[in-house]
Structures are given as C-alpha cells and as structure tokens.
Amino acid sequence: MIVLVTSIIVVAFAAVCWILSMRPIDRISLVIRFATKLGLHNIFSRPELYQATISNGYRVLLSGRLASYVLEEALNFKMRPDDVIVATYTKSGTTWMQEIVWLVCNDADIKTAKATGLLDRYGFLEVPHAMPAFGKGFQALEQWPTDKRRFIKTHLPFQLLPYELQTQGRGKMICVARNPKDNCVSFYHFHRMNKVLPDPGSWSDFLSKFCSGELMLGSWFDYVHKYWQVYQNRKDSMYFVSYESLKRDLKKEIENLAKFLERDLTHEQIDAIAKHCSFSSMSKNQATNYSSVARSGVMNFQTSKFMRKGEVGDWKNHFTINQNDAFDRMYRERTKDWTLEFEFELGNDTAKK
Ligand code: PPS
C-alpha cells in the first residue's frame, strides 16, 4: 500500500514538473488536446475578441485560438531558406493560393494533392498544434523534416511575422489581397459558420466593424497596405497578387508564380493546375474544401460553406446603396496615398475604383 501511494505521488510530482517545464504554447496544446479527447472542445461558446499587446509593442485584436502566447512564440520562429509562406488577410484567397503554390512547387502532382488534405501539406503558423480541425500547427512546423520543404500559411499582420522574416527576405512569401468589399462579405459568412470566431451580429454591424478594424487581427487597410509597402523593396523574395487577378486569368498568374518560385512547368502542367484549382473543382475536392473541419463540428456548412461562391462582385448582393456610398467615401479617403488598386467587378464592365 505504501509503495503504491508513494508511486502515485512520485508520478504525479513528475507530471507536474514536466508540465511546468513546458513552453506556454506546448502547455496550452496539451490542455486543448485533452479537452478534445474528452469532447469538451465543442461545448464552449463563441469567443469574444480581446486586445493584446505583444512584446514588440504591436497591439492586436485576438480571439481564443489566436492567443498572444502563440504570437510571442511565432515572433521567434526559425525560418528555413527554402520556406514557402502564403500570407493573407483572412478570406482573401488563402486556400486557393495554397493549392496553386503547392502544385507549382511539386511539379503539378495532382494525384498527391488529392490524396493529402491541404491541412496536412501546410502548417498554420499562429495555431497551436493541437486542434485537429486546423491540421498542422506551430509545433508541427518546428518539427517538419529538414529534408522536406516547408509550406506555411499565416494570417498574421506583417508586424507579427517571425522577426527573421520581418527583417530580411527569408524563403519565398506569397501575399494575396482581395477587394475589401468582397473580402468583408466572405469574412461575414465565415463568422456565421465558424464556431471559433465571435458571433458576427447583423451584416450592418459586421460591416461597421470591418471598416473600423474591430475584427480579429485588425484592419484590412493596415494589413494589406503594410504588406504592399514591404513588397515594393522585396520583389525577389515576395510576390503580391490580387484575388481578382487570379479570377481574371488564372493560367497567366500560375505562370508568373512559377517564375517567382523558380519552377519550370510545361504548358500541360500549367493547364492541369488551372483546371484543378478552378472554384468548381476545389469546392468538390475533399482535400481543399474543408469538409473535414465541418465534420469535426468547428464549422457549420448548413449555415454557409467554406467554398461559398468564389466570385468577384458578390458584395453587390450585400451592400445597400447607402452602405456602398459610405464605404466608397471611406475607401477613397483611406487609400488616397496608395499605389495599390483593386477591382470590384470583372467582365466587360470592369471598373477600377
Ligand atoms: S481562410 O479561412 O482565410 O483561409 O479563407 P480563404 O481561403 O482566404 O478565403 C476563402 C474564400 O476564397 C474562395 N475560394 C476561391 N475562389 C475562387 N476560386 C477558388 N478556387 C477558390 N478557393 C477558395 C472561397 O470560396 C471564399 O470566398 P467566398 O467569397 O466566401 O466564396
């Protein structure tokens, strides 16, 4: 009996020491993993956003899954020279670009791309590696085999990227930006169906929050413009493309990307990537349409699908005339010094605003 009690005390003491010796991000991952095993992860209500000040002084709005301890770790994340990073404001074409980039870097290997979910081919920089719904997280990126190229997805503002990336061009970074009206609409529907994001409220409430930068990770304007400015002096290691350009001429954009990524692709390979990366193909493809996340209960596809419409100009179905006028005024004012322009509709009536 004494032996048994002593063994339990020793094991419990060792377990507490082990947990205390972990980095906060690993400790939290352990807790999430435990909660997931017990099925507790689905009982929590939607998170509220909170303002965090990161150790480099950057202030940012975060929800539960993007807690500041992960961002602190991310600042010191060690880059590798051949890393590929897809960096985007949420809902601007990340998944689309991830699939294109992976195929460009892997000789258009569509067979493997279909057999391996995108969540397993990329690591999500600002997510702890514990949430099955989000695939490979931070720690998986750290432990990525050194003989395999790392593919990294991030929605972090430039100022919260790993210091090594902020101060020098490491690897190859691809940024996608989408016109803010469609970006906002897509983000609104994403909030409606995604249980790890705050409740979006009404469309009108959500639009005002988008305009004032009160959504997770802050202002679209600050985010996009900062990446655009950095891109001006880093064209060898950074690539910047709009969602609208991808929609307009996908094959041309794949060719440009292949040049940037220094990959020689045949016309047949480019055609195959463009076909595979069409909206209709990606929305049916289980490796890219997030159906596994819907099955995990984190996203509710009955409310809205992840691959929702994939169009330029859906904002017209959401903005009232007054909302649109107010948005245009605010947009003109906030972008008056920008050299970056967006298209808000495609086709014969293409209008640059
Ligand atoms: S996330 O959650 O931030 O990673 O989302 P993200 O992938 O950035 O954005 C999702 C929107 O991109 C659309 N999408 C596409 N559009 C055109 N073609 C393809 N192949 C494609 N793949 C994804 C997706 O439908 C979301 O936009 P909306 O407007 O909501 O449909």
mmCIF file of C-alpha atoms and ligand atoms in Angstrom:
data_model
loop_
_atom_site.group_PDB
_atom_site.id
_atom_site.type_symbol
_atom_site.label_atom_id
_atom_site.label_comp_id
_atom_site.label_asym_id
_atom_site.label_seq_id
_atom_site.Cartn_x
_atom_site.Cartn_y
_atom_site.Cartn_z
ATOM 1 C CA MET A 1 0.000 0.000 0.000
ATOM 2 C CA ILE A 2 2.778 2.423 0.985
ATOM 3 C CA VAL A 3 4.622 1.545 -2.218
ATOM 4 C CA LEU A 4 1.505 2.257 -4.285
ATOM 5 C CA VAL A 5 0.820 5.633 -2.654
ATOM 6 C CA THR A 6 4.497 6.639 -2.942
ATOM 7 C CA SER A 7 4.499 5.659 -6.652
ATOM 8 C CA ILE A 8 1.364 7.726 -7.302
ATOM 9 C CA ILE A 9 2.897 10.750 -5.536
ATOM 10 C CA VAL A 10 6.159 10.389 -7.491
ATOM 11 C CA VAL A 11 4.339 10.031 -10.831
ATOM 12 C CA ALA A 12 2.053 12.993 -10.050
ATOM 13 C CA PHE A 13 5.045 15.120 -8.989
ATOM 14 C CA ALA A 14 6.962 14.180 -12.152
ATOM 15 C CA ALA A 15 3.891 15.019 -14.282
ATOM 16 C CA VAL A 16 3.507 18.462 -12.647
ATOM 17 C CA CYS A 17 7.248 19.174 -13.109
ATOM 18 C CA TRP A 18 7.018 18.089 -16.742
ATOM 19 C CA ILE A 19 4.016 20.325 -17.400
ATOM 20 C CA LEU A 20 5.616 23.314 -15.658
ATOM 21 C CA SER A 21 8.826 22.890 -17.658
ATOM 22 C CA MET A 22 6.930 23.208 -20.972
ATOM 23 C CA ARG A 23 6.714 26.365 -23.059
ATOM 24 C CA PRO A 24 3.288 28.033 -22.605
ATOM 25 C CA ILE A 25 2.336 27.123 -26.195
ATOM 26 C CA ASP A 26 3.061 23.426 -25.550
ATOM 27 C CA ARG A 27 1.181 23.517 -22.246
ATOM 28 C CA ILE A 28 -1.874 25.024 -23.898
ATOM 29 C CA SER A 29 -1.646 22.468 -26.715
ATOM 30 C CA LEU A 30 -1.716 19.723 -24.110
ATOM 31 C CA VAL A 31 -4.822 21.171 -22.497
ATOM 32 C CA ILE A 32 -6.588 21.564 -25.871
ATOM 33 C CA ARG A 33 -5.671 18.007 -26.836
ATOM 34 C CA PHE A 34 -7.025 16.721 -23.540
ATOM 35 C CA ALA A 35 -10.251 18.736 -23.881
ATOM 36 C CA THR A 36 -10.668 17.480 -27.451
ATOM 37 C CA LYS A 37 -10.232 13.851 -26.332
ATOM 38 C CA LEU A 38 -12.953 14.377 -23.716
ATOM 39 C CA GLY A 39 -15.177 16.041 -26.345
ATOM 40 C CA LEU A 40 -15.166 19.309 -24.385
ATOM 41 C CA HIS A 41 -13.938 21.458 -27.285
ATOM 42 C CA ASN A 42 -17.451 21.786 -28.765
ATOM 43 C CA ILE A 43 -19.195 22.897 -25.606
ATOM 44 C CA PHE A 44 -17.529 26.304 -25.309
ATOM 45 C CA SER A 45 -19.486 29.285 -26.576
ATOM 46 C CA ARG A 46 -18.128 31.598 -29.241
ATOM 47 C CA PRO A 47 -15.128 33.653 -28.102
ATOM 48 C CA GLU A 48 -15.096 37.398 -27.554
ATOM 49 C CA LEU A 49 -12.265 39.368 -29.133
ATOM 50 C CA TYR A 50 -9.736 40.909 -26.813
ATOM 51 C CA GLN A 51 -6.976 43.417 -27.362
ATOM 52 C CA ALA A 52 -3.486 42.099 -26.721
ATOM 53 C CA THR A 53 -0.211 43.991 -26.726
ATOM 54 C CA ILE A 54 2.561 41.772 -27.998
ATOM 55 C CA SER A 55 6.086 42.103 -26.568
ATOM 56 C CA ASN A 56 7.248 44.117 -29.603
ATOM 57 C CA GLY A 57 4.586 46.710 -28.768
ATOM 58 C CA TYR A 58 2.155 45.762 -31.562
ATOM 59 C CA ARG A 59 -1.482 45.901 -30.444
ATOM 60 C CA VAL A 60 -3.826 43.386 -31.984
ATOM 61 C CA LEU A 61 -7.339 42.004 -31.574
ATOM 62 C CA LEU A 62 -7.327 38.279 -30.896
ATOM 63 C CA SER A 63 -9.853 35.518 -30.416
ATOM 64 C CA GLY A 64 -9.221 32.425 -28.310
ATOM 65 C CA ARG A 65 -7.364 30.407 -30.885
ATOM 66 C CA LEU A 66 -5.002 33.220 -31.675
ATOM 67 C CA ALA A 67 -3.998 33.843 -28.110
ATOM 68 C CA SER A 68 -0.995 36.016 -27.507
ATOM 69 C CA TYR A 69 1.257 33.206 -26.233
ATOM 70 C CA VAL A 70 1.311 31.680 -29.718
ATOM 71 C CA LEU A 71 2.119 35.031 -31.267
ATOM 72 C CA GLU A 72 5.018 35.516 -28.864
ATOM 73 C CA GLU A 73 6.435 32.154 -29.974
ATOM 74 C CA ALA A 74 5.813 32.993 -33.630
ATOM 75 C CA LEU A 75 7.985 36.112 -33.367
ATOM 76 C CA ASN A 76 10.995 33.915 -32.625
ATOM 77 C CA PHE A 77 10.090 31.158 -35.084
ATOM 78 C CA LYS A 78 13.186 29.999 -37.002
ATOM 79 C CA MET A 79 12.817 30.291 -40.756
ATOM 80 C CA ARG A 80 14.493 27.967 -43.250
ATOM 81 C CA PRO A 81 15.973 29.288 -46.502
ATOM 82 C CA ASP A 82 13.588 27.313 -48.720
ATOM 83 C CA ASP A 83 10.376 28.009 -46.753
ATOM 84 C CA VAL A 84 7.291 28.967 -48.724
ATOM 85 C CA ILE A 85 4.881 31.271 -46.891
ATOM 86 C CA VAL A 86 1.367 32.171 -48.011
ATOM 87 C CA ALA A 87 0.383 35.328 -46.106
ATOM 88 C CA THR A 88 -3.094 36.789 -46.416
ATOM 89 C CA TYR A 89 -5.762 38.763 -44.647
ATOM 90 C CA THR A 90 -8.387 36.127 -43.764
ATOM 91 C CA LYS A 91 -10.821 35.252 -46.595
ATOM 92 C CA SER A 92 -8.857 36.742 -49.432
ATOM 93 C CA GLY A 93 -7.982 33.574 -51.327
ATOM 94 C CA THR A 94 -5.548 31.798 -48.982
ATOM 95 C CA THR A 95 -6.765 28.271 -49.694
ATOM 96 C CA TRP A 96 -6.787 28.897 -53.415
ATOM 97 C CA MET A 97 -3.230 30.231 -53.374
ATOM 98 C CA GLN A 98 -2.056 27.425 -51.053
ATOM 99 C CA GLU A 99 -3.210 24.807 -53.539
ATOM 100 C CA ILE A 100 -1.694 26.628 -56.517
ATOM 101 C CA VAL A 101 1.646 27.215 -54.781
ATOM 102 C CA TRP A 102 1.941 23.648 -53.541
ATOM 103 C CA LEU A 103 1.286 22.283 -57.029
ATOM 104 C CA VAL A 104 3.702 24.718 -58.656
ATOM 105 C CA CYS A 105 6.413 23.634 -56.205
ATOM 106 C CA ASN A 106 5.612 19.937 -56.625
ATOM 107 C CA ASP A 107 5.600 19.510 -60.410
ATOM 108 C CA ALA A 108 1.794 19.644 -60.611
ATOM 109 C CA ASP A 109 1.485 16.425 -58.629
ATOM 110 C CA ILE A 110 -2.313 16.469 -58.571
ATOM 111 C CA LYS A 111 -2.528 12.828 -57.501
ATOM 112 C CA THR A 112 -0.748 13.533 -54.185
ATOM 113 C CA ALA A 113 -2.609 16.820 -53.752
ATOM 114 C CA LYS A 114 -5.930 14.991 -53.989
ATOM 115 C CA ALA A 115 -4.823 12.238 -51.643
ATOM 116 C CA THR A 116 -3.392 14.544 -48.951
ATOM 117 C CA GLY A 117 -5.520 17.272 -47.383
ATOM 118 C CA LEU A 118 -4.220 20.808 -47.666
ATOM 119 C CA LEU A 119 -4.257 20.915 -43.854
ATOM 120 C CA ASP A 120 -1.578 18.214 -43.882
ATOM 121 C CA ARG A 121 0.544 19.819 -46.582
ATOM 122 C CA TYR A 122 0.796 23.221 -44.858
ATOM 123 C CA GLY A 123 1.486 24.297 -41.300
ATOM 124 C CA PHE A 124 -0.599 27.117 -39.792
ATOM 125 C CA LEU A 125 1.914 29.411 -38.083
ATOM 126 C CA GLU A 126 -0.310 31.047 -35.460
ATOM 127 C CA VAL A 127 -2.253 27.971 -34.366
ATOM 128 C CA PRO A 128 -1.000 25.595 -31.653
ATOM 129 C CA HIS A 129 -0.550 22.071 -32.929
ATOM 130 C CA ALA A 130 -3.405 20.549 -31.007
ATOM 131 C CA MET A 131 -6.592 21.479 -32.750
ATOM 132 C CA PRO A 132 -7.373 18.606 -35.115
ATOM 133 C CA ALA A 133 -9.680 20.854 -37.099
ATOM 134 C CA PHE A 134 -6.780 23.112 -38.056
ATOM 135 C CA GLY A 135 -4.299 20.468 -39.141
ATOM 136 C CA LYS A 136 -0.616 21.068 -38.663
ATOM 137 C CA GLY A 137 0.099 23.903 -36.258
ATOM 138 C CA PHE A 138 3.113 25.769 -34.912
ATOM 139 C CA GLN A 139 4.935 22.835 -33.323
ATOM 140 C CA ALA A 140 4.487 20.692 -36.447
ATOM 141 C CA LEU A 141 6.263 23.408 -38.412
ATOM 142 C CA GLU A 142 9.136 23.382 -35.925
ATOM 143 C CA GLN A 143 9.439 19.613 -36.259
ATOM 144 C CA TRP A 144 8.982 19.498 -40.050
ATOM 145 C CA PRO A 145 11.529 17.068 -41.548
ATOM 146 C CA THR A 146 14.575 19.049 -42.640
ATOM 147 C CA ASP A 147 14.755 17.264 -45.989
ATOM 148 C CA LYS A 148 11.209 18.395 -46.909
ATOM 149 C CA ARG A 149 10.291 21.908 -47.989
ATOM 150 C CA ARG A 150 8.016 23.657 -45.502
ATOM 151 C CA PHE A 151 4.745 25.177 -46.657
ATOM 152 C CA ILE A 152 3.449 27.768 -44.199
ATOM 153 C CA LYS A 153 0.104 29.535 -44.023
ATOM 154 C CA THR A 154 -0.398 32.682 -41.959
ATOM 155 C CA HIS A 155 -2.912 35.460 -41.453
ATOM 156 C CA LEU A 156 -0.577 37.420 -39.189
ATOM 157 C CA PRO A 157 -0.069 41.120 -39.859
ATOM 158 C CA PHE A 158 3.444 41.784 -41.165
ATOM 159 C CA GLN A 159 4.489 43.278 -37.792
ATOM 160 C CA LEU A 160 3.770 39.938 -36.090
ATOM 161 C CA LEU A 161 5.621 37.699 -38.532
ATOM 162 C CA PRO A 162 8.747 35.946 -37.242
ATOM 163 C CA TYR A 163 11.469 38.565 -36.692
ATOM 164 C CA GLU A 164 13.667 36.802 -39.240
ATOM 165 C CA LEU A 165 11.001 37.393 -41.881
ATOM 166 C CA GLN A 166 10.345 40.963 -40.865
ATOM 167 C CA THR A 167 13.972 41.988 -41.039
ATOM 168 C CA GLN A 168 15.076 40.069 -44.123
ATOM 169 C CA GLY A 169 13.524 38.182 -47.008
ATOM 170 C CA ARG A 170 13.766 34.532 -45.963
ATOM 171 C CA GLY A 171 12.317 31.861 -48.235
ATOM 172 C CA LYS A 172 9.571 32.878 -50.633
ATOM 173 C CA MET A 173 6.491 34.728 -49.445
ATOM 174 C CA ILE A 174 3.296 34.984 -51.486
ATOM 175 C CA CYS A 175 0.649 37.542 -50.483
ATOM 176 C CA VAL A 176 -2.888 37.557 -51.826
ATOM 177 C CA ALA A 177 -5.204 40.516 -51.287
ATOM 178 C CA ARG A 178 -8.871 40.790 -52.224
ATOM 179 C CA ASN A 179 -11.013 43.843 -52.786
ATOM 180 C CA PRO A 180 -12.299 44.843 -49.343
ATOM 181 C CA LYS A 181 -15.999 44.667 -50.188
ATOM 182 C CA ASP A 182 -15.889 41.001 -51.230
ATOM 183 C CA ASN A 183 -13.337 40.272 -48.510
ATOM 184 C CA CYS A 184 -15.737 41.654 -45.906
ATOM 185 C CA VAL A 185 -18.706 39.679 -47.265
ATOM 186 C CA SER A 186 -16.713 36.437 -47.245
ATOM 187 C CA PHE A 187 -15.445 37.133 -43.714
ATOM 188 C CA TYR A 188 -19.017 37.810 -42.558
ATOM 189 C CA HIS A 189 -20.262 34.432 -43.796
ATOM 190 C CA PHE A 190 -17.161 32.771 -42.341
ATOM 191 C CA HIS A 191 -18.024 34.225 -38.922
ATOM 192 C CA ARG A 192 -21.585 32.929 -39.238
ATOM 193 C CA MET A 193 -20.462 29.339 -39.725
ATOM 194 C CA ASN A 194 -17.211 29.170 -37.730
ATOM 195 C CA LYS A 195 -17.658 28.443 -34.040
ATOM 196 C CA VAL A 196 -14.162 29.576 -33.063
ATOM 197 C CA LEU A 197 -14.892 33.128 -34.199
ATOM 198 C CA PRO A 198 -17.094 35.673 -32.400
ATOM 199 C CA ASP A 199 -20.744 35.942 -33.386
ATOM 200 C CA PRO A 200 -20.814 38.372 -36.348
ATOM 201 C CA GLY A 201 -24.109 40.061 -35.403
ATOM 202 C CA SER A 202 -26.027 41.632 -38.274
ATOM 203 C CA TRP A 203 -24.442 42.348 -41.667
ATOM 204 C CA SER A 204 -24.616 46.051 -40.927
ATOM 205 C CA ASP A 205 -22.838 45.625 -37.544
ATOM 206 C CA PHE A 206 -20.201 43.449 -39.137
ATOM 207 C CA LEU A 207 -19.565 45.926 -41.956
ATOM 208 C CA SER A 208 -19.005 48.769 -39.485
ATOM 209 C CA LYS A 209 -16.571 46.597 -37.521
ATOM 210 C CA PHE A 210 -14.714 45.747 -40.739
ATOM 211 C CA CYS A 211 -14.450 49.442 -41.606
ATOM 212 C CA SER A 212 -13.168 50.398 -38.159
ATOM 213 C CA GLY A 213 -10.762 47.460 -37.927
ATOM 214 C CA GLU A 214 -12.542 45.840 -34.989
ATOM 215 C CA LEU A 215 -12.282 42.274 -36.295
ATOM 216 C CA MET A 216 -9.760 39.572 -35.458
ATOM 217 C CA LEU A 217 -6.241 40.693 -36.436
ATOM 218 C CA GLY A 218 -7.433 44.224 -37.063
ATOM 219 C CA SER A 219 -7.827 46.492 -40.036
ATOM 220 C CA TRP A 220 -7.879 45.224 -43.631
ATOM 221 C CA PHE A 221 -6.436 48.602 -44.669
ATOM 222 C CA ASP A 222 -3.442 48.456 -42.313
ATOM 223 C CA TYR A 223 -2.825 44.792 -43.062
ATOM 224 C CA VAL A 224 -2.872 44.958 -46.855
ATOM 225 C CA HIS A 225 -1.048 48.244 -47.177
ATOM 226 C CA LYS A 226 1.801 47.171 -44.918
ATOM 227 C CA TYR A 227 2.461 44.022 -46.975
ATOM 228 C CA TRP A 228 2.194 46.062 -50.186
ATOM 229 C CA GLN A 229 4.759 48.572 -48.910
ATOM 230 C CA VAL A 230 7.230 45.876 -47.864
ATOM 231 C CA TYR A 231 6.749 44.156 -51.222
ATOM 232 C CA GLN A 232 7.990 47.277 -53.057
ATOM 233 C CA ASN A 233 11.534 46.612 -51.785
ATOM 234 C CA ARG A 234 11.498 42.824 -51.669
ATOM 235 C CA LYS A 235 10.389 41.644 -55.063
ATOM 236 C CA ASP A 236 12.962 38.849 -55.174
ATOM 237 C CA SER A 237 11.544 37.111 -52.100
ATOM 238 C CA MET A 238 7.948 38.375 -52.102
ATOM 239 C CA TYR A 239 5.104 38.055 -54.564
ATOM 240 C CA PHE A 240 1.904 40.072 -54.330
ATOM 241 C CA VAL A 241 -1.213 39.246 -56.309
ATOM 242 C CA SER A 242 -4.890 40.104 -56.077
ATOM 243 C CA TYR A 243 -7.745 37.627 -55.856
ATOM 244 C CA GLU A 244 -9.284 39.473 -58.784
ATOM 245 C CA SER A 245 -6.199 38.894 -60.985
ATOM 246 C CA LEU A 246 -6.376 35.187 -60.195
ATOM 247 C CA LYS A 247 -10.022 35.197 -61.240
ATOM 248 C CA ARG A 248 -9.292 37.172 -64.396
ATOM 249 C CA ASP A 249 -6.527 34.980 -65.792
ATOM 250 C CA LEU A 250 -5.553 32.033 -63.632
ATOM 251 C CA LYS A 251 -3.144 30.464 -66.150
ATOM 252 C CA LYS A 252 -1.194 33.694 -66.549
ATOM 253 C CA GLU A 253 -0.933 34.059 -62.781
ATOM 254 C CA ILE A 254 0.243 30.452 -62.408
ATOM 255 C CA GLU A 255 2.949 31.144 -64.990
ATOM 256 C CA ASN A 256 4.037 34.272 -63.092
ATOM 257 C CA LEU A 257 4.113 32.352 -59.844
ATOM 258 C CA ALA A 258 6.171 29.560 -61.378
ATOM 259 C CA LYS A 259 8.731 32.169 -62.477
ATOM 260 C CA PHE A 260 8.813 33.686 -58.991
ATOM 261 C CA LEU A 261 9.186 30.252 -57.388
ATOM 262 C CA GLU A 262 11.830 29.311 -59.970
ATOM 263 C CA ARG A 263 9.945 26.262 -61.200
ATOM 264 C CA ASP A 264 9.950 25.115 -64.811
ATOM 265 C CA LEU A 265 6.483 23.905 -65.702
ATOM 266 C CA THR A 266 5.225 22.700 -69.053
ATOM 267 C CA HIS A 267 2.084 24.166 -70.658
ATOM 268 C CA GLU A 268 0.325 20.890 -69.861
ATOM 269 C CA GLN A 269 1.251 21.181 -66.184
ATOM 270 C CA ILE A 270 0.020 24.783 -66.034
ATOM 271 C CA ASP A 271 -3.247 23.780 -67.715
ATOM 272 C CA ALA A 272 -3.667 20.904 -65.253
ATOM 273 C CA ILE A 273 -3.059 23.173 -62.226
ATOM 274 C CA ALA A 274 -5.531 25.780 -63.529
ATOM 275 C CA LYS A 275 -8.179 23.123 -64.103
ATOM 276 C CA HIS A 276 -7.622 21.534 -60.694
ATOM 277 C CA CYS A 277 -7.694 24.960 -58.974
ATOM 278 C CA SER A 278 -10.942 26.184 -60.505
ATOM 279 C CA PHE A 279 -13.609 27.015 -57.958
ATOM 280 C CA SER A 280 -15.867 24.183 -59.114
ATOM 281 C CA SER A 281 -13.060 21.637 -58.819
ATOM 282 C CA MET A 282 -11.706 22.852 -55.455
ATOM 283 C CA SER A 283 -15.159 23.089 -53.914
ATOM 284 C CA LYS A 284 -15.812 19.410 -54.722
ATOM 285 C CA ASN A 285 -12.356 18.267 -53.649
ATOM 286 C CA GLN A 286 -12.281 16.911 -50.071
ATOM 287 C CA ALA A 287 -8.592 17.789 -49.800
ATOM 288 C CA THR A 288 -9.344 21.501 -50.240
ATOM 289 C CA ASN A 289 -12.989 22.179 -49.334
ATOM 290 C CA TYR A 290 -12.643 21.980 -45.535
ATOM 291 C CA SER A 291 -15.286 19.252 -45.271
ATOM 292 C CA SER A 292 -13.071 17.547 -42.652
ATOM 293 C CA VAL A 293 -13.335 20.677 -40.480
ATOM 294 C CA ALA A 294 -17.108 20.691 -40.922
ATOM 295 C CA ARG A 295 -17.177 17.055 -39.783
ATOM 296 C CA SER A 296 -15.193 17.978 -36.656
ATOM 297 C CA GLY A 297 -18.040 20.336 -35.708
ATOM 298 C CA VAL A 298 -15.973 23.545 -35.787
ATOM 299 C CA MET A 299 -17.622 24.812 -38.985
ATOM 300 C CA ASN A 300 -21.306 24.518 -39.806
ATOM 301 C CA PHE A 301 -21.712 24.080 -43.549
ATOM 302 C CA GLN A 302 -25.518 24.177 -43.179
ATOM 303 C CA THR A 303 -25.105 27.881 -42.379
ATOM 304 C CA SER A 304 -22.502 28.617 -45.046
ATOM 305 C CA LYS A 305 -19.945 26.560 -46.941
ATOM 306 C CA PHE A 306 -16.206 27.276 -46.755
ATOM 307 C CA MET A 307 -16.125 27.291 -50.566
ATOM 308 C CA ARG A 308 -19.101 29.602 -50.706
ATOM 309 C CA LYS A 309 -19.289 31.447 -54.045
ATOM 310 C CA GLY A 310 -15.754 32.252 -55.139
ATOM 311 C CA GLU A 311 -16.806 35.323 -57.112
ATOM 312 C CA VAL A 312 -15.777 38.905 -57.641
ATOM 313 C CA GLY A 313 -18.716 41.246 -57.020
ATOM 314 C CA ASP A 314 -20.844 39.277 -54.566
ATOM 315 C CA TRP A 315 -20.689 42.433 -52.399
ATOM 316 C CA LYS A 316 -23.485 43.811 -54.607
ATOM 317 C CA ASN A 317 -25.815 41.254 -53.040
ATOM 318 C CA HIS A 318 -24.998 42.524 -49.544
ATOM 319 C CA PHE A 319 -24.262 46.274 -49.557
ATOM 320 C CA THR A 320 -27.229 48.635 -49.565
ATOM 321 C CA ILE A 321 -26.861 51.779 -51.696
ATOM 322 C CA ASN A 322 -26.166 53.850 -48.569
ATOM 323 C CA GLN A 323 -23.635 51.356 -47.215
ATOM 324 C CA ASN A 324 -21.898 51.338 -50.577
ATOM 325 C CA ASP A 325 -21.738 55.132 -50.831
ATOM 326 C CA ALA A 326 -20.364 55.415 -47.311
ATOM 327 C CA PHE A 327 -17.850 52.644 -47.958
ATOM 328 C CA ASP A 328 -16.655 54.263 -51.212
ATOM 329 C CA ARG A 329 -16.115 57.589 -49.445
ATOM 330 C CA MET A 330 -14.187 55.949 -46.618
ATOM 331 C CA TYR A 331 -12.191 53.790 -49.080
ATOM 332 C CA ARG A 332 -11.190 56.786 -51.218
ATOM 333 C CA GLU A 333 -10.054 58.672 -48.130
ATOM 334 C CA ARG A 334 -8.110 55.791 -46.581
ATOM 335 C CA THR A 335 -6.380 54.758 -49.804
ATOM 336 C CA LYS A 336 -5.688 58.178 -51.269
ATOM 337 C CA ASP A 337 -1.915 57.759 -50.905
ATOM 338 C CA TRP A 338 -1.812 54.123 -52.013
ATOM 339 C CA THR A 339 -0.242 52.916 -55.225
ATOM 340 C CA LEU A 340 -2.283 49.722 -54.942
ATOM 341 C CA GLU A 341 -5.635 49.486 -56.746
ATOM 342 C CA PHE A 342 -8.376 46.889 -56.544
ATOM 343 C CA GLU A 343 -11.002 45.756 -58.964
ATOM 344 C CA PHE A 344 -14.505 45.483 -57.542
ATOM 345 C CA GLU A 345 -16.054 43.743 -60.525
ATOM 346 C CA LEU A 346 -14.809 41.800 -63.518
ATOM 347 C CA GLY A 347 -16.107 41.342 -67.032
ATOM 348 C CA ASN A 348 -17.000 43.875 -69.704
ATOM 349 C CA ASP A 349 -17.998 46.434 -67.126
ATOM 350 C CA THR A 350 -14.689 46.180 -65.228
ATOM 351 C CA ALA A 351 -14.347 49.281 -63.094
ATOM 352 C CA LYS A 352 -11.245 50.294 -61.195
ATOM 353 C CA LYS A 353 -12.084 52.224 -58.062
HETATM 354 S S1 PPS B 1 -9.306 31.447 -44.948
HETATM 355 O O1 PPS B 1 -10.255 30.865 -43.973
HETATM 356 O O2 PPS B 1 -8.908 32.796 -44.545
HETATM 357 O O3 PPS B 1 -8.155 30.585 -45.197
HETATM 358 O O4 PPS B 1 -10.174 31.604 -46.277
HETATM 359 P P1 PPS B 1 -9.575 31.916 -47.721
HETATM 360 O O5 PPS B 1 -9.153 30.653 -48.345
HETATM 361 O O6 PPS B 1 -8.600 33.025 -47.633
HETATM 362 O O7 PPS B 1 -10.813 32.524 -48.484
HETATM 363 C C1 PPS B 1 -11.962 31.771 -48.784
HETATM 364 C C2 PPS B 1 -12.600 32.470 -49.961
HETATM 365 O O8 PPS B 1 -11.869 32.120 -51.154
HETATM 366 C C3 PPS B 1 -12.737 31.482 -52.057
HETATM 367 N N1 PPS B 1 -12.043 30.468 -52.860
HETATM 368 C C4 PPS B 1 -11.959 30.522 -54.191
HETATM 369 N N2 PPS B 1 -12.399 31.432 -55.080
HETATM 370 C C5 PPS B 1 -12.182 31.163 -56.397
HETATM 371 N N3 PPS B 1 -11.561 30.045 -56.845
HETATM 372 C C6 PPS B 1 -11.100 29.113 -55.985
HETATM 373 N N4 PPS B 1 -10.503 28.023 -56.458
HETATM 374 C C7 PPS B 1 -11.296 29.343 -54.585
HETATM 375 N N5 PPS B 1 -10.977 28.638 -53.474
HETATM 376 C C8 PPS B 1 -11.444 29.353 -52.435
HETATM 377 C C9 PPS B 1 -13.815 30.865 -51.156
HETATM 378 O O9 PPS B 1 -14.953 30.500 -51.879
HETATM 379 C C10 PPS B 1 -14.033 32.014 -50.185
HETATM 380 O O10 PPS B 1 -14.683 33.134 -50.803
HETATM 381 P P2 PPS B 1 -16.267 33.349 -50.772
HETATM 382 O O11 PPS B 1 -16.481 34.704 -51.382
HETATM 383 O O12 PPS B 1 -16.703 33.304 -49.345
HETATM 384 O O13 PPS B 1 -16.856 32.268 -51.613
#
